Tab-separated table of N, CA and C in Angstrom:
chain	number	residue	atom	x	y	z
J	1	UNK	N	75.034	-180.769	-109.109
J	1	UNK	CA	75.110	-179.409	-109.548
J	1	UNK	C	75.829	-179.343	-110.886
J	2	UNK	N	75.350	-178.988	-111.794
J	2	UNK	CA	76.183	-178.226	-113.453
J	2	UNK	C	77.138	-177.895	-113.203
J	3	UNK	N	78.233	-177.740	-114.424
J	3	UNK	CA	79.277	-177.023	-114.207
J	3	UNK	C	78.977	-175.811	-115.132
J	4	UNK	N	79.625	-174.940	-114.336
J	4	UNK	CA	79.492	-173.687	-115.420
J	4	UNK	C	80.122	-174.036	-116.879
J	5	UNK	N	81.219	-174.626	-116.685
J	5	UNK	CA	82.149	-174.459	-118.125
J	5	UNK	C	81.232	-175.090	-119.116
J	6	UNK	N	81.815	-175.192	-120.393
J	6	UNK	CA	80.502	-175.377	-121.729
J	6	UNK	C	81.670	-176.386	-122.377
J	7	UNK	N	81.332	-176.862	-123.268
J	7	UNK	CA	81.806	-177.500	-124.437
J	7	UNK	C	82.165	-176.076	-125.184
J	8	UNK	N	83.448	-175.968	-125.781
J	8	UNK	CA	83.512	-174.866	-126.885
J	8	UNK	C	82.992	-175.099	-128.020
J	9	UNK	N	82.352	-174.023	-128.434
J	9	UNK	CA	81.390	-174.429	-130.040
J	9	UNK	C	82.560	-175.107	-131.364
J	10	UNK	N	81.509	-175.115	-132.502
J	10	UNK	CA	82.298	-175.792	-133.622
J	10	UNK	C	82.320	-174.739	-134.289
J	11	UNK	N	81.704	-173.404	-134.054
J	11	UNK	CA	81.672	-172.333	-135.041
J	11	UNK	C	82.835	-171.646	-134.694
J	12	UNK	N	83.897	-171.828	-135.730
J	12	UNK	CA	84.954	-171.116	-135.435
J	12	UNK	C	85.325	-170.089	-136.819
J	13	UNK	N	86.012	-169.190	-137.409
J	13	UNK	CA	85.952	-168.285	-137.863
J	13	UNK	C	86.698	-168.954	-139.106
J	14	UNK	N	87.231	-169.809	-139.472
J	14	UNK	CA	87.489	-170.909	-140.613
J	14	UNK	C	86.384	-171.925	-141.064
J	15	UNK	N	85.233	-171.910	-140.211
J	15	UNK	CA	83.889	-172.752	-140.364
J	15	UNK	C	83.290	-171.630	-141.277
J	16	UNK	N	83.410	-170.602	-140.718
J	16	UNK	CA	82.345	-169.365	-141.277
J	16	UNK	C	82.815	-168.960	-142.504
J	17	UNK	N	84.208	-169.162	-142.781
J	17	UNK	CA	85.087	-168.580	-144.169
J	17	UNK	C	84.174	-169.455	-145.182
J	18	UNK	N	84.521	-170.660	-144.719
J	18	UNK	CA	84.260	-171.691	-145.801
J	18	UNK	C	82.433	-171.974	-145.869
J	19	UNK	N	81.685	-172.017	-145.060
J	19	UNK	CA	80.865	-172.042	-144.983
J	19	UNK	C	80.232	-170.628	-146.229
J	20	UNK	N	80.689	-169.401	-145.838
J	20	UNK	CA	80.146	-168.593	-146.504
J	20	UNK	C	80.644	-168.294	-147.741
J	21	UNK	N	81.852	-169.063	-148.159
J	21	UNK	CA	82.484	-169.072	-149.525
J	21	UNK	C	81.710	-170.622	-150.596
J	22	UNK	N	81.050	-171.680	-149.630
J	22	UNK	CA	80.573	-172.193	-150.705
J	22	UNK	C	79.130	-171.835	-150.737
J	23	UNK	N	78.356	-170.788	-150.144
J	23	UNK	CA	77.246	-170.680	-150.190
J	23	UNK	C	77.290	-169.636	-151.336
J	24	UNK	N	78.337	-168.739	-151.440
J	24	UNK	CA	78.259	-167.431	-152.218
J	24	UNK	C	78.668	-168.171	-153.990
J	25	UNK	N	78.938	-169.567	-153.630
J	25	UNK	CA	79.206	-170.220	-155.124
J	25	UNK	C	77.771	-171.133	-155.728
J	26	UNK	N	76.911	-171.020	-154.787
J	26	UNK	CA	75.715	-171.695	-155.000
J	26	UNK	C	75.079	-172.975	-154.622
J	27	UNK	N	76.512	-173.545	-153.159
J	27	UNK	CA	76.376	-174.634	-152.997
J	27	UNK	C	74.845	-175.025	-151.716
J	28	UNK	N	74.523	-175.981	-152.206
J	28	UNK	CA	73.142	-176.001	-151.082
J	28	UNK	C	73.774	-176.166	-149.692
J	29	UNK	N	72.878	-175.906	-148.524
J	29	UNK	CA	73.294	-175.688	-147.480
J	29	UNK	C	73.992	-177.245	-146.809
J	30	UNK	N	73.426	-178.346	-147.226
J	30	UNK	CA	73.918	-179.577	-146.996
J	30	UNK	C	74.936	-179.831	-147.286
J	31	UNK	N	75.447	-179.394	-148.383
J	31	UNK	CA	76.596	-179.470	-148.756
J	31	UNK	C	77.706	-178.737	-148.331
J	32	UNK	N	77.268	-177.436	-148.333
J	32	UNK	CA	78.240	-176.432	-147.242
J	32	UNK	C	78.794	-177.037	-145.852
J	33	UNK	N	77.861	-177.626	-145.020
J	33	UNK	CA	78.161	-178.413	-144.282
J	33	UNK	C	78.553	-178.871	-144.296
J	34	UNK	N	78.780	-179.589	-145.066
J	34	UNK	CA	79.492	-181.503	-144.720
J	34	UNK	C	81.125	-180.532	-145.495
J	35	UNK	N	81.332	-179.400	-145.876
J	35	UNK	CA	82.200	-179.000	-146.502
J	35	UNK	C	82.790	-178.343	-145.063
J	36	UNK	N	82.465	-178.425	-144.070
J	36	UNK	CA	82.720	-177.566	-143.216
J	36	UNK	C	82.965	-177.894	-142.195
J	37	UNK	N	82.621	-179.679	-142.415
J	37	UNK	CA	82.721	-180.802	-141.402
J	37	UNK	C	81.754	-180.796	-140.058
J	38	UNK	N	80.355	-180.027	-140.859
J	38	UNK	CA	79.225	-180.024	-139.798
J	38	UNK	C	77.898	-181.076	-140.365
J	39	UNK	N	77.314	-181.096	-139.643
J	39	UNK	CA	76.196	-181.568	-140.167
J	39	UNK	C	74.547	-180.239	-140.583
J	40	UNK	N	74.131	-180.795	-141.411
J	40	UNK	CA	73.374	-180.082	-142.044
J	40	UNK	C	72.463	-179.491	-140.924
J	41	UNK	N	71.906	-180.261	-140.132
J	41	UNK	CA	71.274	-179.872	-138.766
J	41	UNK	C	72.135	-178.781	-137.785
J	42	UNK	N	72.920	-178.848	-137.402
J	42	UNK	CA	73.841	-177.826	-136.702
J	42	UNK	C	74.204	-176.891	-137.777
J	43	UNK	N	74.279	-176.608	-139.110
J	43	UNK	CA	74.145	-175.671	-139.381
J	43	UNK	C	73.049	-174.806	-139.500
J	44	UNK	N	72.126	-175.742	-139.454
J	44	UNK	CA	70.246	-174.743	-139.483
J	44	UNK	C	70.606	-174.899	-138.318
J	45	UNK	N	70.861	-175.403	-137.467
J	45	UNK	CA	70.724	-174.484	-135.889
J	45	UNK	C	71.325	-173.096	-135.436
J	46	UNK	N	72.803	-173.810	-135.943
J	46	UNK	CA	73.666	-172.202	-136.018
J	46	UNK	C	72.976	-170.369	-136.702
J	47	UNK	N	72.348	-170.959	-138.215
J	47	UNK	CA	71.917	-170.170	-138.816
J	47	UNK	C	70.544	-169.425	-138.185
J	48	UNK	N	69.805	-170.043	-137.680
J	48	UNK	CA	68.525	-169.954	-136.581
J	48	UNK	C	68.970	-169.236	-135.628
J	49	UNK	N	70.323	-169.677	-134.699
J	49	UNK	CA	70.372	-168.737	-133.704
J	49	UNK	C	70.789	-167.331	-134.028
J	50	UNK	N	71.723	-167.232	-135.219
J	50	UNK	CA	72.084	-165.725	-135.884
J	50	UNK	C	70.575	-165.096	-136.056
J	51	UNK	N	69.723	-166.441	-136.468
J	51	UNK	CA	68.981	-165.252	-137.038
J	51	UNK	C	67.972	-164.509	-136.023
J	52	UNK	N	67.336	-165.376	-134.984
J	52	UNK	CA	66.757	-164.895	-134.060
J	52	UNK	C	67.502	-164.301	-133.483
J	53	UNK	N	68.713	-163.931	-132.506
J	53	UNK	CA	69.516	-163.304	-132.181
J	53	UNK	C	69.426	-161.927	-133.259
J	54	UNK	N	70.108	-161.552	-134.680
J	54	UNK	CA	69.710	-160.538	-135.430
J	54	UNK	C	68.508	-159.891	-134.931
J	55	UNK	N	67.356	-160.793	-135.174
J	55	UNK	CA	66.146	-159.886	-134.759
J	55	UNK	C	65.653	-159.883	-133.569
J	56	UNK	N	66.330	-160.668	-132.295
J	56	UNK	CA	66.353	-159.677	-130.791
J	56	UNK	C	66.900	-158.240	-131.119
J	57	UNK	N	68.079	-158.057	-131.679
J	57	UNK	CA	68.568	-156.747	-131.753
J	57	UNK	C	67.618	-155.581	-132.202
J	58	UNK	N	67.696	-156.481	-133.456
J	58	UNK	CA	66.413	-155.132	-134.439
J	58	UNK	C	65.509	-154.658	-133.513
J	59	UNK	N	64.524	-155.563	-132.537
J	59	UNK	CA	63.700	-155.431	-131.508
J	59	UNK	C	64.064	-154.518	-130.476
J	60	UNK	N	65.484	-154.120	-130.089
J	60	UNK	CA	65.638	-153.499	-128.791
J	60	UNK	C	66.212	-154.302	-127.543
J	61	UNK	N	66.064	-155.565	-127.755
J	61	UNK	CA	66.692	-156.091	-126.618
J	61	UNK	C	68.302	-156.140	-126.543
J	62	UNK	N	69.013	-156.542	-125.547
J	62	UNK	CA	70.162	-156.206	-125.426
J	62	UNK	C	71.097	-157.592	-125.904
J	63	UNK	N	72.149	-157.027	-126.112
J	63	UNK	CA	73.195	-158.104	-127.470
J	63	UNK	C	73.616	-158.902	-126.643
J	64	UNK	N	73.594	-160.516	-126.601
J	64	UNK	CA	74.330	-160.986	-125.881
J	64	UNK	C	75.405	-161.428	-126.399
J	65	UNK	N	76.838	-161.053	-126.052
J	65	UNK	CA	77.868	-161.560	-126.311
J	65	UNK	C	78.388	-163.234	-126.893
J	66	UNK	N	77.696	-163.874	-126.195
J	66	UNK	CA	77.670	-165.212	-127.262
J	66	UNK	C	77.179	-165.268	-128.298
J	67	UNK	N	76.233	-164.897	-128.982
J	67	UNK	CA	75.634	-164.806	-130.326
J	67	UNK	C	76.418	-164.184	-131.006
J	68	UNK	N	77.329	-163.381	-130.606
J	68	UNK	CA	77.982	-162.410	-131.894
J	68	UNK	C	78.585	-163.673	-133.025
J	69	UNK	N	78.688	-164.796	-132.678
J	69	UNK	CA	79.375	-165.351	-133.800
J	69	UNK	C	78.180	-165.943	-134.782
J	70	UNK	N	77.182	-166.257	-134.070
J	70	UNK	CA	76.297	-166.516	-134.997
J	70	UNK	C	75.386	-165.535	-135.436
J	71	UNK	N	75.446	-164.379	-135.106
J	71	UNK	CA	75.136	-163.494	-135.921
J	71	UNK	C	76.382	-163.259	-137.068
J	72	UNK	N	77.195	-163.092	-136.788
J	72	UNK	CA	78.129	-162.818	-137.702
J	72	UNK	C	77.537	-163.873	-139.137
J	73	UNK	N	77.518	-165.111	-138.470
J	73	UNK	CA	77.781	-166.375	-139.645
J	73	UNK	C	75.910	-165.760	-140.931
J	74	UNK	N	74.917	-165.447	-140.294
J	74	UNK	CA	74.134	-165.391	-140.663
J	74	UNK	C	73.718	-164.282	-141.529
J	75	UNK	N	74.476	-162.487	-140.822
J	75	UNK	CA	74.724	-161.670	-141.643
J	75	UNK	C	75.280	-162.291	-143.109
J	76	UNK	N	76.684	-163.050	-142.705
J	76	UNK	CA	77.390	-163.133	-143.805
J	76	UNK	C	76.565	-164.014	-144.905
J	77	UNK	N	76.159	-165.335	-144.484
J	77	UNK	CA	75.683	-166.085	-145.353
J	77	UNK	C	74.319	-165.517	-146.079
J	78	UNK	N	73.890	-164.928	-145.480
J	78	UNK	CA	72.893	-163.645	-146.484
J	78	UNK	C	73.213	-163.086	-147.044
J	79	UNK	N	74.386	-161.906	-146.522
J	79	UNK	CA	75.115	-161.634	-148.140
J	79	UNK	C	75.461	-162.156	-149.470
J	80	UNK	N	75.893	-163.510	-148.984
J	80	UNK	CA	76.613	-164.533	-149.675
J	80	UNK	C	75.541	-165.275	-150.788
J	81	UNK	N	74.159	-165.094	-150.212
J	81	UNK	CA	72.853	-165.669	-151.034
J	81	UNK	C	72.490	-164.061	-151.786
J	82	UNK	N	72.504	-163.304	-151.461
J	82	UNK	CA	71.939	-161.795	-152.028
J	82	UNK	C	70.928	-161.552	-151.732
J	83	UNK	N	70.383	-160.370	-152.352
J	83	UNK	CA	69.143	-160.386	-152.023
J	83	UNK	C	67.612	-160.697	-152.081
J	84	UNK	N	68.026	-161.534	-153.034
J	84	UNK	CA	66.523	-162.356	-153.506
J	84	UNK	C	66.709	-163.764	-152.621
J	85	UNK	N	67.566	-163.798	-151.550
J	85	UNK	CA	67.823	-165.287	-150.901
J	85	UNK	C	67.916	-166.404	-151.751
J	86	UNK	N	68.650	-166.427	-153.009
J	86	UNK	CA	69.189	-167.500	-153.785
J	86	UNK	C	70.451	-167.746	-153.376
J	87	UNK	N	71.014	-168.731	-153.366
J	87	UNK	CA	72.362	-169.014	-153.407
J	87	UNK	C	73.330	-168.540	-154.467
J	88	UNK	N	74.046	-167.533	-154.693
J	88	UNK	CA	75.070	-167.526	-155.763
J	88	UNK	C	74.694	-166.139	-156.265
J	89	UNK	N	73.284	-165.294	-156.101
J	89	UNK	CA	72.877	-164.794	-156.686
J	89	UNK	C	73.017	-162.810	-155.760
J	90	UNK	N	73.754	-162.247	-156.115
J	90	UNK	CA	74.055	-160.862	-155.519
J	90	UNK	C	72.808	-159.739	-156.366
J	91	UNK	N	72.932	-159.010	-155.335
J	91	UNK	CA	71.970	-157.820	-155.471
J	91	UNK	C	72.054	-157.202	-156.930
J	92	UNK	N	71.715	-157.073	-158.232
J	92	UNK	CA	71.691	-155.991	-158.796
J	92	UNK	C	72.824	-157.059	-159.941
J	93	UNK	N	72.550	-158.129	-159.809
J	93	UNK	CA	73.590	-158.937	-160.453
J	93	UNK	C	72.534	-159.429	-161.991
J	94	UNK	N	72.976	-160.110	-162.395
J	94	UNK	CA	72.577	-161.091	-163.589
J	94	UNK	C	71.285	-161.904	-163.136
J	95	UNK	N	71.633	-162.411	-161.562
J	95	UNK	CA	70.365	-163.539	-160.852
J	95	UNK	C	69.696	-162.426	-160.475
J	96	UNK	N	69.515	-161.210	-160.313
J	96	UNK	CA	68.427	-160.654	-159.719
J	96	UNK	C	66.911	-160.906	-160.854
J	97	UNK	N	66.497	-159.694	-160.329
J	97	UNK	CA	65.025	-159.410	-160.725
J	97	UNK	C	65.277	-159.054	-162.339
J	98	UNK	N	64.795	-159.644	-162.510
J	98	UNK	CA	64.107	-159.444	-164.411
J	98	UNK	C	62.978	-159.497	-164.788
J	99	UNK	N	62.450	-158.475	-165.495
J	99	UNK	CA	61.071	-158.856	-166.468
J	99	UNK	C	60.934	-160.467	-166.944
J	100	UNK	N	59.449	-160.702	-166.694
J	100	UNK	CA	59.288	-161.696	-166.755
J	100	UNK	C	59.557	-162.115	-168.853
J	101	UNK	N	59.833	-163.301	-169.018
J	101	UNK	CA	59.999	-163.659	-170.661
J	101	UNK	C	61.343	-163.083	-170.965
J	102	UNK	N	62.390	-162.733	-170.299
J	102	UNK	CA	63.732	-162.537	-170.622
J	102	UNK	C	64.895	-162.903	-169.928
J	103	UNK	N	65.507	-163.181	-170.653
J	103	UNK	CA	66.641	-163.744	-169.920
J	103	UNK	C	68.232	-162.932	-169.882
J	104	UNK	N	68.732	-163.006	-169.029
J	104	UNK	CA	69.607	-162.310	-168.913
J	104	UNK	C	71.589	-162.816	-168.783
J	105	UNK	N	72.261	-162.334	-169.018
J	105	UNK	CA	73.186	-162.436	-169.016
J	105	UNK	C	74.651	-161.664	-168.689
J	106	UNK	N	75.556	-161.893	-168.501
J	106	UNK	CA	76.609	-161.303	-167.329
J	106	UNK	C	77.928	-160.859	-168.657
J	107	UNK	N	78.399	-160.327	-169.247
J	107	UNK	CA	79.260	-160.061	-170.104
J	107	UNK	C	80.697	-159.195	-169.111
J	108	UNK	N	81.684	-159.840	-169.368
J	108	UNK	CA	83.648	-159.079	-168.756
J	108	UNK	C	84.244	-158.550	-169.500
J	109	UNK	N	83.835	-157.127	-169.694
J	109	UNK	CA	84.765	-156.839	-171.029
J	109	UNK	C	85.753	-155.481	-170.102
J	110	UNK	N	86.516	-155.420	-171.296
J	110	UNK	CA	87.944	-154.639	-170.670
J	110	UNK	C	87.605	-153.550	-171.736
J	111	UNK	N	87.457	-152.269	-171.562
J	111	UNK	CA	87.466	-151.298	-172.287
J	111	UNK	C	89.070	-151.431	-173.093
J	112	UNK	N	89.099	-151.161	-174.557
J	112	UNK	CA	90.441	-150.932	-174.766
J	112	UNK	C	91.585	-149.891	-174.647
J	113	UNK	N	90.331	-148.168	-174.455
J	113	UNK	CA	91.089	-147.152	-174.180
J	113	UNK	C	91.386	-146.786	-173.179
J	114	UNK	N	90.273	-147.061	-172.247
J	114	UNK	CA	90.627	-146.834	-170.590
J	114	UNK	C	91.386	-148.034	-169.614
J	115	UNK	N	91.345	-149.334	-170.354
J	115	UNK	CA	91.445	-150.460	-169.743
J	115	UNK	C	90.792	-150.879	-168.574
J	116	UNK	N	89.529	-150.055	-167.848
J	116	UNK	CA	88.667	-150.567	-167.190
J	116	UNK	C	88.068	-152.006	-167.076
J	117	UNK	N	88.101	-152.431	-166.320
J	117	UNK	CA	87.419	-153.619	-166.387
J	117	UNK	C	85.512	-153.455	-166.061
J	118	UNK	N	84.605	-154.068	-167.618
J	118	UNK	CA	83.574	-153.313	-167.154
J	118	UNK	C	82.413	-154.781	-166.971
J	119	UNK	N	81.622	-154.890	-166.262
J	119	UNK	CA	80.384	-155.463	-166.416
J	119	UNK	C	79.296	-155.482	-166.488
J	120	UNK	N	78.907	-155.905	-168.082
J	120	UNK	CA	77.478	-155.454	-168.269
J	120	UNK	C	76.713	-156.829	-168.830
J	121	UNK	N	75.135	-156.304	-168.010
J	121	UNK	CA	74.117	-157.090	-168.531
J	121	UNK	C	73.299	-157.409	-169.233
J	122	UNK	N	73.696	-158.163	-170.556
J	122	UNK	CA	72.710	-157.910	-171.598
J	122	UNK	C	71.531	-159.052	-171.570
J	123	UNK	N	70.174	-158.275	-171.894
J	123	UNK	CA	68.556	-158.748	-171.750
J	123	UNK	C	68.332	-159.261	-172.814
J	124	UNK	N	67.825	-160.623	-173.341
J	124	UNK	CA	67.554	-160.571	-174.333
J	124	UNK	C	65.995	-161.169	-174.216
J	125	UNK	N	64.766	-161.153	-174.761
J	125	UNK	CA	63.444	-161.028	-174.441
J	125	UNK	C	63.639	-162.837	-175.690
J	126	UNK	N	62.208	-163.192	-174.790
J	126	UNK	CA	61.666	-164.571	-175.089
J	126	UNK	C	60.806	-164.669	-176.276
J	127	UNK	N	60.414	-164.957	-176.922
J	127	UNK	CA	58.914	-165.113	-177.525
J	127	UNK	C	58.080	-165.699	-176.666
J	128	UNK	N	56.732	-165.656	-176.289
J	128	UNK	CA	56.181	-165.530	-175.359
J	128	UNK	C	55.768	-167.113	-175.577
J	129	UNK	N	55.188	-167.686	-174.521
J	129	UNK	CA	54.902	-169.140	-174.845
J	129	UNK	C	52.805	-169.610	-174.506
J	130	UNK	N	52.626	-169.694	-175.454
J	130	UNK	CA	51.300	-169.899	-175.378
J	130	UNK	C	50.685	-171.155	-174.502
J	131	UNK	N	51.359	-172.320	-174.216
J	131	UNK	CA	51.195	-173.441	-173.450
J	131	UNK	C	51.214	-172.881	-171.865
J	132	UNK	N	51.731	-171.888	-171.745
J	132	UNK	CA	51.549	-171.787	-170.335
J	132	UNK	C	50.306	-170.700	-169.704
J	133	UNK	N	49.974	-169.701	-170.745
J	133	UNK	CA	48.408	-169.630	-170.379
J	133	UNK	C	47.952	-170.615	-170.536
J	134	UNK	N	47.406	-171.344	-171.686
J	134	UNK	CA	46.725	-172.451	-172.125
J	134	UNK	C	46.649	-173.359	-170.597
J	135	UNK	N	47.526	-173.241	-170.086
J	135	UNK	CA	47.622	-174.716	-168.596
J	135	UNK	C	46.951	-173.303	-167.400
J	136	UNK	N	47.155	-172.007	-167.393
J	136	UNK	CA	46.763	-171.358	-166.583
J	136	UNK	C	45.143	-171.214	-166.799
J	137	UNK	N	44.772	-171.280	-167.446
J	137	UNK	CA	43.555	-171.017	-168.311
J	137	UNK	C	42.844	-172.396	-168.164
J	138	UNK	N	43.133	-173.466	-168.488
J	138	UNK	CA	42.777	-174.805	-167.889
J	138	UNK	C	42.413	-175.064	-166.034
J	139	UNK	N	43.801	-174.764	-165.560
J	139	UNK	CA	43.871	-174.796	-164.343
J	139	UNK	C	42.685	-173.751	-163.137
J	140	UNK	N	42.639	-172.425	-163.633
J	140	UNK	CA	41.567	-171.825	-163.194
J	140	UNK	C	39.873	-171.794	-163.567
J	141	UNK	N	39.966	-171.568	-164.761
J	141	UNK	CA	38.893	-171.963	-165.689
J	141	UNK	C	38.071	-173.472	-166.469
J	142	UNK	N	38.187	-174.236	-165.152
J	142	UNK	CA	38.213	-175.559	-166.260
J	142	UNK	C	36.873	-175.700	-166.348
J	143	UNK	N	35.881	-175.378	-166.352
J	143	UNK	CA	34.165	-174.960	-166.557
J	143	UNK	C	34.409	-174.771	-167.903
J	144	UNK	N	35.007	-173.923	-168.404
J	144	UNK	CA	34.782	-172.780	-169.638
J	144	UNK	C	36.066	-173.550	-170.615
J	145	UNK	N	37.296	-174.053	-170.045
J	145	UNK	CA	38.432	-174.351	-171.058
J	145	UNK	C	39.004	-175.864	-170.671
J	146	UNK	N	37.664	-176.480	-169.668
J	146	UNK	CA	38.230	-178.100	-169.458
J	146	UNK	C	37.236	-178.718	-170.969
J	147	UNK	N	37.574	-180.452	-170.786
J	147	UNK	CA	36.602	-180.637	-172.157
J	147	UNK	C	35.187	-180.623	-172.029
J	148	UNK	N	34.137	-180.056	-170.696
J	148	UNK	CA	33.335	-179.885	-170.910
J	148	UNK	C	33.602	-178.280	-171.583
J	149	UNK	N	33.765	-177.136	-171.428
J	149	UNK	CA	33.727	-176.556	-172.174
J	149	UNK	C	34.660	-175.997	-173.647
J	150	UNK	N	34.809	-177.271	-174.016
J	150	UNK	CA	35.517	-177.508	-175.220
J	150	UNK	C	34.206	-177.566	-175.949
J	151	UNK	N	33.537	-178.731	-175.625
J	151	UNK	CA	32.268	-179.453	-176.165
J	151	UNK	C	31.241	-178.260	-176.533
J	152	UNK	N	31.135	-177.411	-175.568
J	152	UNK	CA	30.360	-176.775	-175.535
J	152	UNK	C	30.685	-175.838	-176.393
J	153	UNK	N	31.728	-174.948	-176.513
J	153	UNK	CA	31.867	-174.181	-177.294
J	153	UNK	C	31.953	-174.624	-179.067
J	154	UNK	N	32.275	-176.049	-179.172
J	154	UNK	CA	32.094	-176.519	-180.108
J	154	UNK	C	30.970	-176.316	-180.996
J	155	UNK	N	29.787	-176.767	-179.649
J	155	UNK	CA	28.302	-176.793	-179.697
J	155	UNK	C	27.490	-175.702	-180.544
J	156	UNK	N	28.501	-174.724	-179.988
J	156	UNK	CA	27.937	-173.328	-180.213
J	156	UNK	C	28.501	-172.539	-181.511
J	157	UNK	N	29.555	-173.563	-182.262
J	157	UNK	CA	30.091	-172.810	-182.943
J	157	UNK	C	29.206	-173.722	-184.279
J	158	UNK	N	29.080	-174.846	-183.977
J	158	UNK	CA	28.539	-175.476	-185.129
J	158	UNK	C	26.901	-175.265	-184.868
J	159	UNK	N	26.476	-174.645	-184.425
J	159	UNK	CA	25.300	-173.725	-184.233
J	159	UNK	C	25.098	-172.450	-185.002
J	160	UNK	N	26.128	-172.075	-184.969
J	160	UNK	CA	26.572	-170.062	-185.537
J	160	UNK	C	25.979	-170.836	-187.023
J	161	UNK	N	26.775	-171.855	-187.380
J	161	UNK	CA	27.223	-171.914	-189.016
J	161	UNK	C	25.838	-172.327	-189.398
């Protein structure tokens, strides 16, 4: 016959500090781990059970009291990635969403009259790069822009003249 009693988990609330403090710095999840003195596998397990657990809830079914810690760990470490699920990268930050061909940047400035501390993001736009249609244009079209239709259009141009 089993015993009821369990092994106590490794997820303890100093696993989850650190765990979710090197994820929110950009560290990959392997590394968080072994920072946390887990292995990379038990943390995708841990993170798996938050997360299915999370979405029993969303669903309606009822909370079971053991999961609360790995829900906890999984809420958090999502925060900690933002919302585009990058590592390091917060909602509405510098890593979010940008027009494509610009790049962006994070500026700390201190107002001098109010002494606010303010942060702003300045955009600065690309010149556009022609090699990467050129390979899109290859890649879909290669009838019309591989070297058979290089040749061909060649064909046709020393035809015109």
């Amino acid at each position: 016959m089993r015993s009821s009693t369990r092994r106590p988990s490794l997820l303890t609330p100093e696993r989850i500090e650190s765990i979710v403090k090197a994820t929110a710095v950009g560290v990959a999840n392997s590394l968080a781990a072994e920072g946390a003195g887990v292995s990379r596998a038990t943390l995708a397990r841990w993170t798996a059970r938050g997360r299915n657990a999370t979405q029993a809830r969303e669903d309606g079914e009822p909370a079971n009291a053991a999961d609360d810690v790995y829900v906890e760990l999984y809420r958090r470490v999502n925060s900690a990635r933002g919302a585009d699920g990058r590592p390091g990268h917060r909602a509405g930050s510098a890593g979010g969403r940008r027009e494509p061909g610009s790049r962006g940047t994070r500026a700390h400035l201190q107002r001098p009259v109010t002494g606010l501390d303010v942060e702003e993001l300045q955009t600065r736009y690309l010149r556009p790069d022609r090699r990467a249609a050129a390979w899109w244009l290859l890649l879909t079209e290669r009838q019309m822009f591989g070297r058979a239709g290089f040749a061909l259009l060649r064909k046709r141009v020393l035809l015109a003249h």
